[in-house]
mmCIF file of C-alpha atoms in Angstrom:
data_model
loop_
_atom_site.group_PDB
_atom_site.id
_atom_site.type_symbol
_atom_site.label_atom_id
_atom_site.label_comp_id
_atom_site.label_asym_id
_atom_site.label_seq_id
_atom_site.Cartn_x
_atom_site.Cartn_y
_atom_site.Cartn_z
ATOM 1 C CA MET A 1 112.360 76.787 9.642
ATOM 2 C CA CYS A 2 111.178 80.337 9.193
ATOM 3 C CA GLY A 3 113.860 82.999 8.903
ATOM 4 C CA ARG A 4 112.204 85.441 6.505
ATOM 5 C CA PHE A 5 108.599 86.383 5.798
ATOM 6 C CA GLU A 6 106.531 89.195 4.356
ATOM 7 C CA LEU A 7 103.383 91.147 5.145
ATOM 8 C CA LYS A 8 102.241 92.809 1.943
ATOM 9 C CA THR A 9 98.579 93.045 2.965
ATOM 10 C CA LYS A 10 97.050 96.535 2.893
ATOM 11 C CA PHE A 11 95.744 97.765 6.243
ATOM 12 C CA GLU A 12 92.085 97.596 5.178
ATOM 13 C CA LYS A 13 92.564 93.940 4.171
ATOM 14 C CA LEU A 14 94.199 92.798 7.427
ATOM 15 C CA PRO A 15 92.234 90.297 9.570
ATOM 16 C CA LYS A 16 89.479 92.033 11.539
ATOM 17 C CA VAL A 17 90.709 90.638 14.855
ATOM 18 C CA LEU A 18 93.988 92.484 14.344
ATOM 19 C CA LYS A 19 92.145 95.811 14.142
ATOM 20 C CA GLN A 20 90.028 95.422 17.298
ATOM 21 C CA ASP A 21 92.576 97.013 19.641
ATOM 22 C CA TYR A 22 95.700 98.363 17.977
ATOM 23 C CA PRO A 23 98.335 101.041 18.762
ATOM 24 C CA ILE A 24 97.285 104.646 18.191
ATOM 25 C CA GLY A 25 98.272 105.799 14.706
ATOM 26 C CA LEU A 26 98.836 102.328 13.278
ATOM 27 C CA ASP A 27 96.115 102.815 10.675
ATOM 28 C CA SER A 28 97.821 105.937 9.282
ATOM 29 C CA LYS A 29 101.458 104.849 9.707
ATOM 30 C CA TYR A 30 101.077 101.209 8.676
ATOM 31 C CA ASP A 31 103.058 100.135 5.628
ATOM 32 C CA THR A 32 103.471 96.801 3.867
ATOM 33 C CA GLN A 33 106.731 94.889 4.314
ATOM 34 C CA SER A 34 108.309 92.847 1.526
ATOM 35 C CA LEU A 35 111.008 91.277 3.694
ATOM 36 C CA ILE A 36 110.934 90.815 7.475
ATOM 37 C CA ARG A 37 114.071 89.449 9.143
ATOM 38 C CA PRO A 38 114.990 88.357 12.681
ATOM 39 C CA ASN A 39 115.471 91.335 15.040
ATOM 40 C CA ASP A 40 112.953 93.392 13.036
ATOM 41 C CA PRO A 41 109.821 94.707 14.760
ATOM 42 C CA VAL A 42 106.788 92.582 13.872
ATOM 43 C CA LEU A 43 103.047 93.055 14.209
ATOM 44 C CA VAL A 44 101.583 90.607 16.736
ATOM 45 C CA ILE A 45 98.310 89.808 18.479
ATOM 46 C CA LYS A 46 98.442 88.639 22.096
ATOM 47 C CA ASN A 47 95.818 88.060 24.769
ATOM 48 C CA GLU A 48 96.029 89.520 28.269
ATOM 49 C CA GLY A 49 92.357 89.382 29.156
ATOM 50 C CA ARG A 50 91.475 90.488 25.641
ATOM 51 C CA ILE A 51 93.082 90.243 22.224
ATOM 52 C CA LYS A 52 95.371 93.184 21.596
ATOM 53 C CA THR A 53 97.584 94.151 18.662
ATOM 54 C CA THR A 54 101.117 95.308 19.398
ATOM 55 C CA PHE A 55 104.679 95.315 18.060
ATOM 56 C CA MET A 56 107.416 92.983 19.285
ATOM 57 C CA THR A 57 111.013 92.256 18.369
ATOM 58 C CA TRP A 58 111.353 89.066 16.329
ATOM 59 C CA GLY A 59 113.981 87.182 18.326
ATOM 60 C CA PHE A 60 113.160 85.684 21.719
ATOM 61 C CA ILE A 61 114.649 87.451 24.757
ATOM 62 C CA SER A 62 114.696 85.546 28.021
ATOM 63 C CA PRO A 63 112.788 87.266 30.866
ATOM 64 C CA TRP A 64 115.826 86.727 33.098
ATOM 65 C CA ALA A 65 118.450 87.997 30.607
ATOM 66 C CA ARG A 66 120.923 90.422 32.150
ATOM 67 C CA ASP A 67 121.495 92.300 28.908
ATOM 68 C CA PRO A 68 118.974 91.793 26.072
ATOM 69 C CA PHE A 69 121.264 93.671 23.696
ATOM 70 C CA ASP A 70 124.260 91.381 24.221
ATOM 71 C CA LYS A 71 125.272 90.434 20.662
ATOM 72 C CA GLY A 72 127.193 87.458 21.991
ATOM 73 C CA LYS A 73 123.933 85.759 22.922
ATOM 74 C CA PRO A 74 121.813 85.060 19.825
ATOM 75 C CA ARG A 75 118.061 85.479 20.098
ATOM 76 C CA PRO A 76 116.134 82.396 18.913
ATOM 77 C CA PHE A 77 113.718 83.380 16.163
ATOM 78 C CA ASN A 78 112.266 79.847 15.906
ATOM 79 C CA ALA A 79 111.272 77.233 18.509
ATOM 80 C CA ARG A 80 110.419 73.588 17.860
ATOM 81 C CA SER A 81 106.773 72.923 18.676
ATOM 82 C CA GLU A 82 107.539 69.328 19.682
ATOM 83 C CA THR A 83 109.769 70.417 22.592
ATOM 84 C CA VAL A 84 108.473 73.890 23.423
ATOM 85 C CA GLU A 85 106.855 72.799 26.701
ATOM 86 C CA GLU A 86 110.060 71.064 27.839
ATOM 87 C CA LYS A 87 112.622 73.795 27.213
ATOM 88 C CA LYS A 88 113.211 76.080 30.195
ATOM 89 C CA LEU A 89 113.625 79.078 27.908
ATOM 90 C CA PHE A 90 110.239 78.583 26.236
ATOM 91 C CA SER A 91 108.007 76.586 28.607
ATOM 92 C CA GLY A 92 106.628 79.556 30.538
ATOM 93 C CA SER A 93 105.710 81.407 27.358
ATOM 94 C CA TRP A 94 104.137 78.290 25.863
ATOM 95 C CA LYS A 95 101.860 78.028 28.883
ATOM 96 C CA HIS A 96 100.997 81.698 29.289
ATOM 97 C CA LYS A 97 102.205 83.814 26.341
ATOM 98 C CA ARG A 98 101.222 82.510 22.926
ATOM 99 C CA CYS A 99 100.830 84.943 20.053
ATOM 100 C CA LEU A 100 99.967 85.143 16.365
ATOM 101 C CA ILE A 101 101.991 86.962 13.720
ATOM 102 C CA PRO A 102 100.262 87.978 10.456
ATOM 103 C CA ALA A 103 102.042 87.147 7.200
ATOM 104 C CA SER A 104 101.233 87.075 3.499
ATOM 105 C CA GLY A 105 104.115 84.745 2.662
ATOM 106 C CA PHE A 106 107.291 83.197 4.042
ATOM 107 C CA PHE A 107 110.574 82.346 2.364
ATOM 108 C CA GLU A 108 112.710 79.227 2.124
ATOM 109 C CA LYS A 109 115.917 79.843 0.179
ATOM 110 C CA LYS A 110 114.827 81.465 -3.102
ATOM 111 C CA TYR A 111 111.200 80.402 -2.786
ATOM 112 C CA ARG A 112 108.116 82.173 -1.461
ATOM 113 C CA VAL A 113 105.312 80.160 0.116
ATOM 114 C CA ARG A 114 101.887 81.793 0.153
ATOM 115 C CA LYS A 115 98.174 81.161 -0.192
ATOM 116 C CA SER A 116 97.052 80.959 -3.802
ATOM 117 C CA ASN A 117 94.412 83.624 -3.116
ATOM 118 C CA TYR A 118 96.976 85.940 -1.419
ATOM 119 C CA GLU A 119 95.034 85.760 1.864
ATOM 120 C CA THR A 120 96.839 86.775 5.055
ATOM 121 C CA PHE A 121 97.581 83.883 7.423
ATOM 122 C CA TRP A 122 98.831 83.448 11.005
ATOM 123 C CA LEU A 123 102.264 82.261 12.067
ATOM 124 C CA GLY A 124 101.948 80.609 15.475
ATOM 125 C CA GLY A 125 104.374 82.000 18.041
ATOM 126 C CA ILE A 126 105.250 82.568 21.678
ATOM 127 C CA TRP A 127 106.347 85.799 23.295
ATOM 128 C CA SER A 128 108.223 87.075 26.303
ATOM 129 C CA LYS A 129 108.473 90.267 28.334
ATOM 130 C CA TRP A 130 111.852 91.459 29.602
ATOM 131 C CA THR A 131 111.881 94.141 32.304
ATOM 132 C CA SER A 132 114.931 96.245 33.144
ATOM 133 C CA PRO A 133 115.861 97.189 36.743
ATOM 134 C CA ASP A 134 114.363 100.651 36.160
ATOM 135 C CA GLY A 135 111.063 99.228 34.886
ATOM 136 C CA ALA A 136 111.511 99.562 31.120
ATOM 137 C CA GLU A 137 109.857 96.721 29.203
ATOM 138 C CA LEU A 138 110.784 94.959 25.983
ATOM 139 C CA GLU A 139 108.540 92.363 24.358
ATOM 140 C CA SER A 140 109.917 89.788 21.926
ATOM 141 C CA CYS A 141 108.652 86.704 20.134
ATOM 142 C CA CYS A 142 109.640 83.705 18.065
ATOM 143 C CA VAL A 143 107.868 81.548 15.480
ATOM 144 C CA LEU A 144 107.056 77.919 16.266
ATOM 145 C CA THR A 145 108.049 75.274 13.709
ATOM 146 C CA THR A 146 106.874 71.755 12.926
ATOM 147 C CA GLU A 147 107.418 68.846 10.521
ATOM 148 C CA PRO A 148 107.036 69.829 6.860
ATOM 149 C CA ASN A 149 104.084 68.817 4.731
ATOM 150 C CA ASP A 150 104.396 67.616 1.125
ATOM 151 C CA LEU A 151 104.578 71.186 -0.179
ATOM 152 C CA ILE A 152 107.534 72.191 2.006
ATOM 153 C CA LYS A 153 109.495 68.900 2.074
ATOM 154 C CA PRO A 154 111.382 69.671 -1.166
ATOM 155 C CA LEU A 155 112.531 72.963 0.380
ATOM 156 C CA HIS A 156 113.305 72.298 4.051
ATOM 157 C CA HIS A 157 112.995 69.750 6.858
ATOM 158 C CA ARG A 158 111.002 72.211 9.003
ATOM 159 C CA MET A 159 108.171 74.670 8.388
ATOM 160 C CA PRO A 160 106.421 77.324 10.463
ATOM 161 C CA VAL A 161 103.316 76.485 12.450
ATOM 162 C CA ILE A 162 100.292 77.967 10.674
ATOM 163 C CA ILE A 163 97.246 78.628 12.859
ATOM 164 C CA PRO A 164 93.946 78.503 10.899
ATOM 165 C CA ASN A 165 91.631 81.484 10.868
ATOM 166 C CA GLY A 166 89.029 81.216 13.594
ATOM 167 C CA TYR A 167 91.424 79.890 16.244
ATOM 168 C CA GLU A 168 92.759 83.290 17.322
ATOM 169 C CA GLU A 169 90.976 83.289 20.681
ATOM 170 C CA GLN A 170 91.736 79.647 21.478
ATOM 171 C CA TRP A 171 95.410 79.998 20.595
ATOM 172 C CA THR A 172 96.148 83.202 22.504
ATOM 173 C CA GLU A 173 93.915 82.915 25.581
ATOM 174 C CA GLN A 174 95.078 81.734 29.010
ATOM 175 C CA VAL A 175 94.388 78.005 29.355
ATOM 176 C CA LYS A 176 92.854 76.644 32.548
ATOM 177 C CA ASP A 177 94.532 73.233 32.736
ATOM 178 C CA ALA A 178 97.054 70.883 31.123
ATOM 179 C CA ASP A 179 94.403 69.201 28.966
ATOM 180 C CA GLU A 180 93.523 72.480 27.284
ATOM 181 C CA LEU A 181 97.200 73.120 26.630
ATOM 182 C CA LYS A 182 97.625 69.674 25.090
ATOM 183 C CA GLY A 183 94.682 70.400 22.842
ATOM 184 C CA LEU A 184 96.718 73.106 21.144
ATOM 185 C CA PHE A 185 99.188 70.567 19.780
ATOM 186 C CA ALA A 186 96.564 69.286 17.360
ATOM 187 C CA ILE A 187 96.260 72.779 15.903
ATOM 188 C CA MET A 188 100.018 72.881 15.285
ATOM 189 C CA MET A 189 100.184 69.703 13.190
ATOM 190 C CA SER A 190 101.177 69.989 9.535
ATOM 191 C CA TRP A 191 98.651 72.054 7.627
ATOM 192 C CA SER A 192 97.166 70.860 4.363
ATOM 193 C CA PRO A 193 98.983 72.119 1.247
ATOM 194 C CA ASP A 194 95.654 72.582 -0.537
ATOM 195 C CA GLY A 195 95.232 76.216 -1.539
ATOM 196 C CA TRP A 196 98.936 76.997 -1.095
ATOM 197 C CA LEU A 197 101.716 77.408 -3.647
ATOM 198 C CA VAL A 198 105.475 77.855 -3.864
ATOM 199 C CA GLU A 199 106.984 80.473 -6.156
ATOM 200 C CA ASP A 200 110.512 80.789 -7.447
ATOM 201 C CA VAL A 201 110.995 84.453 -6.543
ATOM 202 C CA LYS A 202 113.798 85.142 -9.010
ATOM 203 C CA LYS A 203 111.945 83.559 -11.911
ATOM 204 C CA LYS A 204 108.817 85.510 -11.041
ATOM 205 C CA GLU A 205 110.797 88.742 -11.155
ATOM 206 C CA THR A 206 111.966 87.894 -14.676
ATOM 207 C CA GLY A 207 108.506 86.827 -15.803
ATOM 208 C CA GLN A 208 109.004 83.054 -15.495
ATOM 209 C CA MET A 209 107.273 81.641 -12.438
ATOM 210 C CA SER A 210 107.917 78.103 -11.218
ATOM 211 C CA LEU A 211 105.333 76.422 -8.965
ATOM 212 C CA PHE A 212 105.567 73.103 -7.109
#
């Protein structure tokens, strides 16, 4: 499960791939975010012939939705990696629209999970493009989840998919056949807890930090 995360990395420290092709003015207007929630705009890299940085709404909007702003229809902010290719809502995006979302930590209850060296990491996701009758476009995304590793098990029965550095091109590019797509499942398997830690956020704020 991933319902809150943060991006507290300064612009100059963001992954280089994220700064190859980004929106005009992002370098001057960029600001760190201590708490990112569903329905917030999130920084994303996608690949449509080349890797490009953009903003999307965190909360998956179906391409065939009549009204993307209908509050009676919740927007999924997570999708199970084990069934993503089977679900009608997600299967098209899994095949053709995978994305990566930069984060410096994610939250489970009162705990923050991050790399011990504070390095930015990638949340694996899928995205969608909704087009209105008059041609207006709205892009949205959700974070894929998987079985928890030993670090996350005490906190939750699910955890976000973390894509290792160096797999940005492979993860986001258009695959040529089903075998290539299946190869991505290996990347989504539980990541090693080595080099990661869990912090009790409230205790850290009062000067007493608890680590698993």
